[in-house]
CSV table of C-alpha atoms in Angstrom, one decimal:
chain,number,residue,atom,x,y,z
N,256,UNK,CA,-36.0,42.7,-7.9
N,257,UNK,CA,-33.1,45.0,-8.3
N,258,UNK,CA,-30.2,44.4,-5.8
N,259,UNK,CA,-28.2,47.1,-4.0
N,260,UNK,CA,-26.6,49.4,-6.6
N,261,UNK,CA,-23.3,51.2,-5.9
N,262,UNK,CA,-21.4,53.7,-8.0
N,263,UNK,CA,-18.7,54.1,-9.1
N,264,UNK,CA,-17.4,50.6,-9.1
N,265,UNK,CA,-13.7,51.8,-9.2
N,266,UNK,CA,-12.2,55.1,-8.3
N,267,UNK,CA,-8.5,56.3,-8.5
N,268,UNK,CA,-7.6,59.6,-6.8
N,269,UNK,CA,-4.5,61.5,-5.6
N,270,UNK,CA,-4.3,61.7,-1.9
N,271,UNK,CA,-5.8,64.9,-0.3
N,272,UNK,CA,-8.5,64.8,-2.9
N,273,UNK,CA,-12.2,64.4,-2.0
N,274,UNK,CA,-14.2,61.4,-3.1
N,275,UNK,CA,-17.8,60.3,-2.8
N,276,UNK,CA,-19.5,57.0,-3.0
N,277,UNK,CA,-23.2,56.4,-3.8
N,278,UNK,CA,-25.6,53.7,-2.9
N,279,UNK,CA,-29.1,52.8,-3.7
N,280,UNK,CA,-30.5,50.1,-1.4
N,281,UNK,CA,-33.2,47.6,-2.4
N,282,UNK,CA,-36.7,49.1,-2.2
N,283,UNK,CA,-38.4,48.9,1.1
N,284,UNK,CA,-35.2,48.3,3.1
N,285,UNK,CA,-35.2,50.7,6.0
N,286,UNK,CA,-31.6,49.7,7.2
N,287,UNK,CA,-28.5,50.7,5.4
N,288,UNK,CA,-25.0,50.0,6.1
N,289,UNK,CA,-21.6,51.3,5.0
N,290,UNK,CA,-18.7,48.9,5.4
N,291,UNK,CA,-15.0,49.1,4.7
N,292,UNK,CA,-13.2,45.9,3.6
N,293,UNK,CA,-9.4,45.9,3.4
N,294,UNK,CA,-7.7,43.1,1.3
N,295,UNK,CA,-7.9,39.8,2.8
N,296,UNK,CA,-10.1,41.0,5.6
N,297,UNK,CA,-13.9,40.9,6.3
N,298,UNK,CA,-16.0,43.9,6.2
N,299,UNK,CA,-15.9,46.4,9.2
N,300,UNK,CA,-19.0,48.6,9.9
N,301,UNK,CA,-18.6,52.2,9.3
N,302,UNK,CA,-22.1,53.5,9.8
N,303,UNK,CA,-25.7,52.1,10.1
N,304,UNK,CA,-28.7,54.1,9.1
N,305,UNK,CA,-32.4,53.3,10.1
N,306,UNK,CA,-34.4,55.2,7.6
N,307,UNK,CA,-32.7,58.6,7.5
N,308,UNK,CA,-31.2,58.4,11.0
N,309,UNK,CA,-27.5,57.4,11.6
N,310,UNK,CA,-28.1,55.2,14.6
N,311,UNK,CA,-24.5,53.8,14.8
N,312,UNK,CA,-21.5,55.9,13.6
N,313,UNK,CA,-19.1,55.0,16.2
N,314,UNK,CA,-16.6,53.5,13.8
N,315,UNK,CA,-16.7,56.3,11.3
N,316,UNK,CA,-13.6,58.5,11.3
N,317,UNK,CA,-15.5,61.8,11.6
N,318,UNK,CA,-12.5,63.9,11.0
N,319,UNK,CA,-12.5,63.1,7.3
N,320,UNK,CA,-15.4,60.8,6.6
N,321,UNK,CA,-19.1,61.9,6.3
N,322,UNK,CA,-22.3,60.2,5.2
N,323,UNK,CA,-25.9,61.2,4.5
N,324,UNK,CA,-29.0,59.4,3.7
N,325,UNK,CA,-31.6,62.0,2.7
N,326,UNK,CA,-35.2,61.0,2.6
N,327,UNK,CA,-34.2,57.6,4.0
N,328,UNK,CA,-33.4,56.0,0.6
N,329,UNK,CA,-30.1,56.6,-1.3
N,330,UNK,CA,-27.0,57.3,0.7
N,331,UNK,CA,-23.7,58.9,0.0
N,332,UNK,CA,-20.4,58.3,1.8
N,333,UNK,CA,-17.7,61.0,1.5
N,334,UNK,CA,-14.1,61.2,2.3
N,335,UNK,CA,-12.3,64.5,2.4
N,336,UNK,CA,-9.4,64.6,2.3
N,337,UNK,CA,-8.4,61.1,1.2
N,338,UNK,CA,-5.3,59.4,2.6
N,339,UNK,CA,-3.3,56.6,1.3
N,340,UNK,CA,-4.5,54.2,4.0
N,341,UNK,CA,-8.2,54.7,2.7
N,342,UNK,CA,-7.5,52.6,-0.2
N,343,UNK,CA,-10.1,49.6,0.3
N,344,UNK,CA,-13.3,48.5,-1.0
N,345,UNK,CA,-16.4,50.4,0.4
N,346,UNK,CA,-19.4,48.2,0.5
N,347,UNK,CA,-23.1,49.2,1.1
N,348,UNK,CA,-25.6,46.8,2.4
N,349,UNK,CA,-29.4,47.0,3.2
N,350,UNK,CA,-31.9,44.9,5.1
N,351,UNK,CA,-35.5,45.0,6.2
N,352,UNK,CA,-36.2,45.4,9.9
N,353,UNK,CA,-36.2,42.4,12.4
N,354,UNK,CA,-33.7,40.3,14.3
N,355,UNK,CA,-33.1,37.4,11.9
N,356,UNK,CA,-32.8,39.1,8.5
N,357,UNK,CA,-29.9,38.9,6.2
N,358,UNK,CA,-28.1,41.8,4.7
N,359,UNK,CA,-28.0,42.4,1.0
N,360,UNK,CA,-24.6,43.7,-0.3
N,361,UNK,CA,-23.9,45.8,-3.3
N,362,UNK,CA,-20.8,45.0,-5.4
N,363,UNK,CA,-18.8,47.7,-3.7
N,364,UNK,CA,-16.5,50.7,-4.8
N,365,UNK,CA,-12.7,49.8,-5.0
N,366,UNK,CA,-11.0,53.0,-3.9
N,367,UNK,CA,-7.3,53.5,-4.8
N,368,UNK,CA,-5.5,56.6,-3.3
N,369,UNK,CA,-2.2,57.4,-4.9
L,292,UNK,CA,-12.0,45.0,15.6
L,293,UNK,CA,-13.5,41.8,14.1
L,294,UNK,CA,-15.6,39.5,16.1
L,295,UNK,CA,-14.7,36.2,14.4
L,296,UNK,CA,-11.9,34.2,13.3
L,297,UNK,CA,-12.2,31.7,10.6
L,298,UNK,CA,-10.0,28.6,10.4
L,299,UNK,CA,-8.3,27.7,8.1
L,300,UNK,CA,-7.5,31.1,6.4
L,301,UNK,CA,-7.1,29.1,2.9
L,302,UNK,CA,-8.4,25.7,1.7
L,303,UNK,CA,-7.7,24.0,-1.4
L,304,UNK,CA,-9.6,20.8,-2.4
L,305,UNK,CA,-10.5,18.8,-5.4
L,306,UNK,CA,-14.0,19.1,-7.0
L,307,UNK,CA,-16.3,16.6,-5.3
L,308,UNK,CA,-14.6,16.7,-1.9
L,309,UNK,CA,-16.1,18.2,1.0
L,310,UNK,CA,-15.1,21.5,2.5
L,311,UNK,CA,-15.3,22.4,6.2
L,312,UNK,CA,-14.7,25.9,7.5
L,313,UNK,CA,-14.7,27.0,11.3
L,314,UNK,CA,-15.6,30.1,12.9
L,315,UNK,CA,-14.9,31.2,16.5
L,316,UNK,CA,-16.4,34.2,18.1
L,317,UNK,CA,-16.0,36.1,21.5
L,318,UNK,CA,-19.2,37.3,23.0
L,319,UNK,CA,-22.8,36.0,23.3
L,320,UNK,CA,-24.9,36.1,20.0
L,321,UNK,CA,-28.4,36.3,18.8
L,322,UNK,CA,-27.6,34.7,15.5
L,323,UNK,CA,-24.6,33.7,13.2
L,324,UNK,CA,-24.8,34.1,9.6
L,325,UNK,CA,-22.4,32.7,6.7
L,326,UNK,CA,-21.7,34.8,3.5
L,327,UNK,CA,-19.9,34.0,0.4
L,328,UNK,CA,-17.8,36.6,-1.4
L,329,UNK,CA,-16.5,36.0,-5.0
L,330,UNK,CA,-13.5,37.8,-6.1
L,331,UNK,CA,-14.3,41.5,-6.8
L,332,UNK,CA,-18.0,41.1,-5.7
L,333,UNK,CA,-20.1,41.9,-2.8
L,334,UNK,CA,-21.1,39.4,-0.2
L,335,UNK,CA,-24.0,36.9,-0.7
L,336,UNK,CA,-25.9,35.6,2.3
L,337,UNK,CA,-25.8,31.7,2.5
L,338,UNK,CA,-27.4,30.6,5.8
L,339,UNK,CA,-28.5,32.0,9.2
L,340,UNK,CA,-28.5,29.9,12.3
L,341,UNK,CA,-30.2,31.1,15.7
L,342,UNK,CA,-28.6,31.0,19.0
L,343,UNK,CA,-31.1,28.3,20.0
L,344,UNK,CA,-30.4,26.2,17.2
L,345,UNK,CA,-27.6,23.6,16.8
L,346,UNK,CA,-27.6,22.6,13.2
L,347,UNK,CA,-29.2,23.8,9.9
L,348,UNK,CA,-29.2,22.6,6.3
L,349,UNK,CA,-29.6,24.4,3.0
L,350,UNK,CA,-29.0,22.4,-0.1
L,351,UNK,CA,-25.2,21.4,-0.1
L,352,UNK,CA,-24.6,23.5,3.1
L,353,UNK,CA,-24.6,22.3,6.6
L,354,UNK,CA,-24.0,24.7,9.5
L,355,UNK,CA,-23.5,23.9,13.1
L,356,UNK,CA,-23.4,26.1,16.2
L,357,UNK,CA,-22.0,25.3,19.5
L,358,UNK,CA,-22.6,28.4,21.8
L,359,UNK,CA,-20.9,26.8,24.7
L,360,UNK,CA,-17.7,26.8,22.7
L,361,UNK,CA,-18.5,30.0,20.9
L,362,UNK,CA,-17.9,28.3,17.5
L,363,UNK,CA,-19.7,27.3,14.3
L,364,UNK,CA,-18.7,25.3,11.2
L,365,UNK,CA,-19.8,25.4,7.6
L,366,UNK,CA,-19.7,22.3,5.6
L,367,UNK,CA,-20.1,22.3,1.8
L,368,UNK,CA,-20.6,18.8,0.5
L,369,UNK,CA,-19.7,17.6,-3.0
L,370,UNK,CA,-17.8,20.7,-3.8
L,371,UNK,CA,-17.9,22.5,-7.3
L,372,UNK,CA,-15.5,24.7,-8.9
L,373,UNK,CA,-18.2,27.5,-8.8
L,374,UNK,CA,-17.9,27.3,-4.9
L,375,UNK,CA,-14.4,28.9,-5.3
L,376,UNK,CA,-14.8,32.1,-3.1
L,377,UNK,CA,-14.2,33.6,0.3
L,378,UNK,CA,-16.5,32.6,3.1
L,379,UNK,CA,-17.2,34.7,6.0
L,380,UNK,CA,-19.0,34.2,9.3
L,381,UNK,CA,-20.8,37.1,10.9
L,382,UNK,CA,-22.4,37.4,14.3
L,383,UNK,CA,-25.2,39.6,15.7
L,384,UNK,CA,-25.8,40.2,19.4
L,385,UNK,CA,-29.3,40.3,20.9
L,386,UNK,CA,-30.9,43.7,20.5
L,387,UNK,CA,-28.3,44.7,17.8
L,388,UNK,CA,-28.7,45.1,14.2
L,389,UNK,CA,-25.1,45.1,13.3
L,390,UNK,CA,-23.0,42.2,12.0
L,391,UNK,CA,-19.4,41.6,13.0
L,392,UNK,CA,-17.6,39.7,10.4
L,393,UNK,CA,-14.7,37.3,10.7
L,394,UNK,CA,-11.5,37.3,8.7
L,395,UNK,CA,-12.7,34.9,6.1
L,396,UNK,CA,-11.6,31.4,4.6
L,397,UNK,CA,-10.5,31.4,1.0
L,398,UNK,CA,-11.7,28.3,-0.6
L,399,UNK,CA,-10.3,27.0,-3.8
L,400,UNK,CA,-12.0,24.1,-5.7
L,401,UNK,CA,-9.8,22.6,-8.2
L,402,UNK,CA,-11.8,21.1,-11.2
């Protein structure tokens, strides 16, 4: 079974440029998460999708960040414009429904904003 | 803000020794999970313990949970060089599908 796929793995951009990250969750996983992980820290939730609906985006900086999950499968996270402080690893995770199920993480996209 | 705090922040041991990591959290939970992250990789789920459980084993892993103290510990027995990674605890509250991660413990196992 294929795991969570993310692309690109690395991205280097100039500040004020736009950037987009793509995630393909494990087949059949209805719930999809985007996390931000700063160096030396644990992941912090940005947004959670249940199928195509964003059910928790309270931690997403909506002035510059946006996300979508068309058809409830793949998802894209966008930053426009990027700032120096956005440099981090962006992780995507997915899980099946239920209270006691683990999350499966992709390898992440390491973003560097110059 | 992050829910949990791991202790110690970093741990270095010799191969074959046991490694113990602790996690403290702030609010009531439904379950607590431990994840491992190798450098430059995503997180991998290790073990889940429910709030009504006190101890759980999986291979060389032993997890305990004390809800009265809002704390958990992860014990890795007979450590191997391949266990070198960062370890995170993550908590989930009742009725919620989100995980809140701690700050992690960086484990180095010296061959």
